[in-house]
Amino acid sequence: MKFSVTVTLKKDVLDPQGKVVQNTLINMGLSDLKSIRQGKHFEIEVDEKDETTAKKKVDVMCKKLLVNLIIEDYKISKI
Amino acid sequence: MKFSVTVTLKKDVLDPQGKVVQNTLINMGLSDLKSIRQGKHFEIEVDEKDETTAKKKVDVMCKKLLVNLIIEDYKISKI
Amino acid sequence: MKSTVIVFPGSNCDRDVAVALEKMQFKNQMVWHKETKLPKSDLIVVPGGFSYGDYLRSGAIAGKSLIIDEVIKVANSGCLVLGICNGFQILTETGLLKGTLLRNKNLKFINKDIHIKVLNNKSKFTHKYKKEQILKINIAHNEGNFFTDTHHLEELEKENLIAFKYCDEKGDINEQSNPNGSLNNIAGIFNSNKNILGMMPHPERMIDDLISNKDGVNLFSSLLN
Amino acid sequence: MKITSQIIEKHGLKLEEFANIKKLLNREPNLLELGIFSAMWNEHCSYKSSRIHLKNLPTKGKQVIQGPGENAGVIDIGDNDAIVFKIESHNHPSYIEPYQGAATGVGGILRDVFTMGARPIALLNSIHFGSPEHFKTKSLLNGVVSGIGGYGNCIGIPTVAGETKFNETYNENILVNAMAVGHAKKSKIFYSKAKGLNKSVVYVGSKTGRDGIHGASMASAEFDENSEEKKPTVQVGDPFTEKLLMEACLELMKDNSIISIQDMGAAGLTSSSVEMASKGELGIELELDKVPCREENMTPYEMMLSESQERMLIILEDGKEKDARKIFEKWDLDFVIIGKTTNSNNLTLKYNNKIEGEIPIEALASKAPIYDRKWIKKKKPKKSEINLKDLKKVKIEEALIKILSSPNHSNKSWLTNQYDQSVMCDTVLKSGSDAAIIRIHNKDKAIAVSVDSSANYCKSHPITGGKQIVCENWRNLITVGAKPLAITNCLNFGNPENQEIMGEFAECLLGIKEACEFLNYPVVSGNVSFYNGTNKKNIFPTPVIGGVGLIKKLSNPLNHIFKRENSLLILIGKTFGHLEQSCFLKENFSISEGMPPEINLLNEKNNGESLLKLIDENLILSSHDVSNGGLITALSEMSISSNYGAKILKPKKLTNLFKYFFGEDQARYIIEINSNNLPKVEKVLKESDVYYENIGFTQKKYFEIEGELKISTKDLFKINNEWYNNF
Ligand SMILES: Nc1ncnc2c1ncn2[C@@H]1O[C@H](COP(=O)(O)OP(=O)(O)O)[C@@H](O)[C@H]1O
Ligand SMILES: [Mg+2]
């Protein structure tokens, strides 16, 4: 079973990368850009048929390693 | 209008980060993990009401800066 | 010889390479990335450091700066261009050099003295070195893991476009002597014209016995004539 | 909003303190004002528990240009060159989020140094973790190390020295102290004291967000179960912006536009504006609507207390705004005039033309509380119960291997290879030796730098411990050929409201003071971090000393590595065989009672200065101080990184082999000399009445003690390099 996980910085946490990317895009003439925030994305496949159990396993991976819960939020979706 | 962009390494490109993460998770006892690949995620807001035009603008951003087309694939979706 | 060092916000080896160039009697100028004209010069150096903090991808944002269009122009007309470390990454982002630099395989920043072998000493950058000469040289990077497609890799090997490979003290090129996971131990490559060199190691750090050694000196002196 | 006792407590203020605030204001403060008081009156900014003790430290000397009281200390190294340096703690944030905590620690201390007009030339750090077996240690270590590297590497300043220690006392409270060293022209040092009326107060750097609101109060409160909740206050570092800020500030400092400049560190806009005004005996008025904000709808309270990083406050000379703005715009940084100096002696805060808060500056600064907290003397520690017979149960070789392979003694290249040590091309000696050597750019002189601490010694006998860390630091500079000039110190302690802890603090400071005075080694800057510990379990007292020394002529830099075969090895200083508090007893018998080795300042000074004389006369091939692990450990360290080992002769007047080789008596050095030079060396040592012993000579490949052990240097290297491979 496959899941996608998106990890984003919590609101109000400084996103130095997003800031620089945003300035660059605007300087390149893409002035319609209102905001951009950068995060991480994982594609995870687990050996488990039951969706709830599988999702729980992915959740454990997020909590234990993939996500820094202090500054990041995350969302798991089945793909 | 808001879009999410996920950027992933092409299949034949080595993903050192994904590999290390995978090993770490397996070492942590999460042995059901079959595969994990890591990529980037952007949340982009553009000042444009027409969806097709807006999406095109995001596509330009991807091509011009956000994605290294030699090694990366990307997907844009409206959120 | 006149040289130009391009300075991006976040470059931090710009002074180091300028010092090396001046010590080797280049007449050097620093050029800020917002300039739109390059002074006439024989050599353009894209220095190491963390242009734009290496945010997004190392070298990506510098690759879009105003001055880069000029660098591409003169490079294509044959001017010598040297990209060191972040400079190498920037050159791949602009397409002047093919391939890309991924994260080190251990996912850690690596700073140490390693060895490289001069594979091609028939270039304007390397002719003062002996063929197969082993140099001890400093690396300092997070993304030095050279990657490219098989086609390009074949071309690099066949056309002799690999300047340096990582090796050990004795010159053996193998997995143990590969610090970052780079394809075929590649540490530096030329474009097909051999007027552009991109390399991860820092020759500007190797010009002074008191600090390290002088293994970088011949790179600069090669360029002098 | 009515200020309830709950709100007061949330702000880390005591009810008596609140009463005092009301008296100073002649009214109740509003919430904004209360927040400002809480930031300025907390331990971190006011030094309320430590100030009366810090006052006693020696801070003066011919070499001192600026002692404590500014952003960093400044010393004179001749030829119009000055060195600016300071150390600071970032313990609590690093425990909560190790990468960002450590990174912003480095960023903060760098700002303290370039604020004064210095270009940073070196970074150091002292990091202390819990037991290696503790489940958090590995990830904390990884996070802290990559955070330190992440920031320093990106901004391009070499991280050249430090110390890394493990001790279960830090299981729930790690220490992350960062030190920065910069170089300035003596004639161009910038200070934070405001001068003149109606001068523009300019905000430069990053925008203000909701980061670390109440960070300063967090640094001053003990951890408890609820500290997890304080997580969102973690700040994210942006080394790229700091690099821009540094270059922009240094560019602006080339002419004479700056009257006064101050970084926004702990308690951000509040402490920077108050500090400038208070030093200048002026008032300051800020229009908060002008503050560049990152988030929408930020309140004056949030703006004043935000600890967003990479920001500075500058007071400019009249008419300089335009040129200054140009510089900051070139570097893509905000530049906004947000206020002016006034003669009101108040901090006046306006928002949308309304006064939202007004506080007399002196209420926040000179009238901040000062406590003479009760403290009790440490009792002399119990003697350790080991008799000579028990010692014989271990073999010398096994004991040595145990020490060399222990986490605390293992080779640290796993860490240091993650730091760019070479950028700026002036690193003459990288980490791994007793001190690092950094050349002054374009000159043939250099400075040596080192950080040191000894929590075990300080715990068992704080006065001796305090003396010892100063002496060890001084020795570390001497062994690389530098004349020690001055120190900075970071005082990491537990809860000062606990009388025993306060006693540890007071007595460690007495020791530091005594040693610094005797060695003419003044304190020019520092930082205090209290409340290290959890739920009443306090960390061992851990003062950290950061020293700077001068190498006047850089012809022949020294390090601790054996240089050739058949040179003579001389041990300077007397060996009594002090084993209590030694690594030997800890690693082999798990004994940690007893007194630390005694410090004899007279010998310390004499031995050190005599060694410097030998070095000046070019008589030394390599040198190393003898510290933790004793003589045998020091000798093996000299072999490990070299192609040469040593043959050590059995001492003649030997009482006990273990005492001789593992004792941690102080004021000792090992030197390697060319045997032809022996008469010259002996002459110098005899003239100065220095005790010394010829202990052996260097040889190829093997480290050997006559009749006791023989190990190849390759094996020693392996033993010493294994531990970090698990990471
Ligand atoms: N342990 C100490 N020894 C000497 N000076 C100290 C010590 N602790 C703090 N200081 C001095 O007190 C002043 C205020 O320190 P601090 O608040 O840490 O500075 P900053 O506001 O720059 O972070 C500084 O000049 C610092 O050098
Ligand atoms: Mg400061």
Tab-separated table of N, CA and C and ligand atoms in Angstrom, chain D residues 44-47 50 54 57 59 67-73 86-88 112 262-263 265-266 271 275 279 488-491 505 509 523-528, ligand 1:
chain	number	residue	atom	x	y	z
D	44	HIS	N	18.384	35.929	32.535
D	44	HIS	CA	19.208	35.978	31.333
D	44	HIS	C	19.673	37.399	31.017
D	45	CYS	N	18.774	38.378	31.177
D	45	CYS	CA	19.143	39.749	30.844
D	45	CYS	C	19.657	40.536	32.038
D	46	SER	N	19.103	40.255	33.224
D	46	SER	CA	19.439	41.126	34.357
D	46	SER	C	20.615	40.599	35.175
D	47	TYR	N	20.959	39.326	35.023
D	47	TYR	CA	22.022	38.733	35.844
D	47	TYR	C	21.754	38.972	37.318
D	50	SER	N	23.610	36.586	39.658
D	50	SER	CA	25.050	36.403	39.484
D	50	SER	C	25.851	37.679	39.608
D	54	LEU	N	29.919	38.162	39.854
D	54	LEU	CA	30.703	38.479	38.643
D	54	LEU	C	31.579	39.703	38.861
D	57	LEU	N	35.345	39.399	39.497
D	57	LEU	CA	36.309	38.843	38.548
D	57	LEU	C	37.281	39.921	38.069
D	59	THR	N	39.050	42.023	35.492
D	59	THR	CA	38.638	42.340	34.120
D	59	THR	C	39.582	43.321	33.447
D	67	GLY	N	36.315	45.352	28.533
D	67	GLY	CA	35.968	44.206	29.359
D	67	GLY	C	34.475	43.929	29.293
D	68	PRO	N	33.947	43.169	30.253
D	68	PRO	CA	32.529	42.823	30.261
D	68	PRO	C	31.658	44.077	30.267
D	69	GLY	N	30.480	43.953	29.700
D	69	GLY	CA	29.565	45.080	29.679
D	69	GLY	C	29.178	45.472	28.272
D	70	GLU	N	29.934	44.994	27.286
D	70	GLU	CA	29.551	45.258	25.906
D	70	GLU	C	29.113	43.947	25.260
D	71	ASN	N	28.839	43.994	23.968
D	71	ASN	CA	28.411	42.768	23.290
D	71	ASN	C	29.461	41.680	23.363
D	72	ALA	N	30.728	42.091	23.364
D	72	ALA	CA	31.814	41.116	23.457
D	72	ALA	C	33.023	41.825	24.061
D	73	GLY	N	34.003	41.061	24.494
D	73	GLY	CA	35.226	41.636	25.034
D	73	GLY	C	36.194	41.957	23.904
D	86	LYS	N	33.581	36.329	22.531
D	86	LYS	CA	32.622	36.045	23.590
D	86	LYS	C	32.076	34.636	23.437
D	87	ILE	N	31.618	34.089	24.544
D	87	ILE	CA	30.962	32.779	24.518
D	87	ILE	C	29.552	32.937	25.052
D	88	GLU	N	28.639	32.115	24.571
D	88	GLU	CA	27.263	32.208	25.037
D	88	GLU	C	26.607	30.833	25.038
D	112	ASP	N	27.094	39.086	18.163
D	112	ASP	CA	27.742	39.837	19.242
D	112	ASP	C	29.129	40.298	18.819
D	262	GLN	N	23.756	47.549	18.126
D	262	GLN	CA	23.473	46.483	19.086
D	262	GLN	C	22.658	45.406	18.377
D	263	ASP	N	23.061	44.152	18.534
D	263	ASP	CA	22.275	43.089	17.925
D	263	ASP	C	21.030	42.838	18.753
D	265	GLY	N	19.383	40.175	20.470
D	265	GLY	CA	19.571	38.793	20.895
D	265	GLY	C	18.385	38.367	21.720
D	266	ALA	N	18.660	37.836	22.892
D	266	ALA	CA	17.591	37.474	23.807
D	266	ALA	C	16.765	38.722	24.080
D	271	SER	N	15.497	44.362	24.666
D	271	SER	CA	16.780	44.509	25.347
D	271	SER	C	17.728	45.362	24.527
D	275	GLU	N	19.145	48.639	26.259
D	275	GLU	CA	20.570	48.656	26.534
D	275	GLU	C	21.246	49.904	25.952
D	279	LYS	N	22.814	52.791	28.468
D	279	LYS	CA	24.239	53.131	28.465
D	279	LYS	C	24.454	54.592	28.112
D	488	THR	N	37.001	34.489	28.054
D	488	THR	CA	35.570	34.689	28.190
D	488	THR	C	35.064	33.469	28.947
D	489	ASN	N	33.907	33.564	29.590
D	489	ASN	CA	33.456	32.383	30.324
D	489	ASN	C	31.958	32.214	30.243
D	490	CYS	N	31.532	30.970	30.183
D	490	CYS	CA	30.105	30.671	30.141
D	490	CYS	C	29.803	29.817	31.356
D	491	LEU	N	28.991	30.343	32.251
D	491	LEU	CA	28.786	29.696	33.537
D	491	LEU	C	27.474	28.939	33.543
D	505	PHE	N	28.213	27.959	42.493
D	505	PHE	CA	28.466	29.102	41.622
D	505	PHE	C	29.484	30.046	42.260
D	509	LEU	N	33.402	30.663	41.032
D	509	LEU	CA	33.852	31.992	40.630
D	509	LEU	C	35.064	32.444	41.434
D	523	VAL	N	39.151	38.383	32.595
D	523	VAL	CA	37.883	37.993	31.973
D	523	VAL	C	37.352	39.201	31.218
D	524	VAL	N	37.138	39.083	29.923
D	524	VAL	CA	36.655	40.251	29.180
D	524	VAL	C	35.215	40.118	28.686
D	525	SER	N	34.651	38.935	28.789
D	525	SER	CA	33.240	38.790	28.428
D	525	SER	C	32.755	37.455	28.964
D	526	GLY	N	31.458	37.232	28.874
D	526	GLY	CA	30.943	35.966	29.368
D	526	GLY	C	29.444	35.931	29.382
D	527	ASN	N	28.932	34.871	29.953
D	527	ASN	CA	27.503	34.643	29.935
D	527	ASN	C	27.173	33.688	31.070
D	528	VAL	N	25.994	33.872	31.677
D	528	VAL	CA	25.594	32.978	32.756
D	528	VAL	C	24.336	32.229	32.343
E	1	LIG	N1	30.323	35.119	33.434
E	1	LIG	C1	30.561	36.344	33.023
E	1	LIG	N2	31.758	36.873	33.173
E	1	LIG	C2	32.018	38.101	32.711
E	1	LIG	N3	31.157	38.848	32.066
E	1	LIG	C3	29.959	38.370	31.868
E	1	LIG	C4	29.601	37.101	32.331
E	1	LIG	N4	28.355	36.863	32.006
E	1	LIG	C5	27.941	37.940	31.325
E	1	LIG	N5	28.920	38.867	31.252
E	1	LIG	C6	28.861	40.125	30.549
E	1	LIG	O1	27.632	40.755	30.763
E	1	LIG	C7	27.191	41.417	29.578
E	1	LIG	C8	25.812	41.036	29.225
E	1	LIG	O2	25.804	39.698	28.797
E	1	LIG	P1	24.708	39.121	27.810
E	1	LIG	O3	23.376	39.533	28.246
E	1	LIG	O4	24.959	37.684	27.692
E	1	LIG	O5	25.106	39.847	26.465
E	1	LIG	P2	24.217	39.944	25.162
E	1	LIG	O6	23.142	40.866	25.484
E	1	LIG	O7	25.189	40.496	24.161
E	1	LIG	O8	23.742	38.574	24.844
E	1	LIG	C9	28.184	41.064	28.495
E	1	LIG	O9	29.069	42.111	28.328
E	1	LIG	C10	28.901	39.873	29.054
E	1	LIG	O10	30.197	39.825	28.539
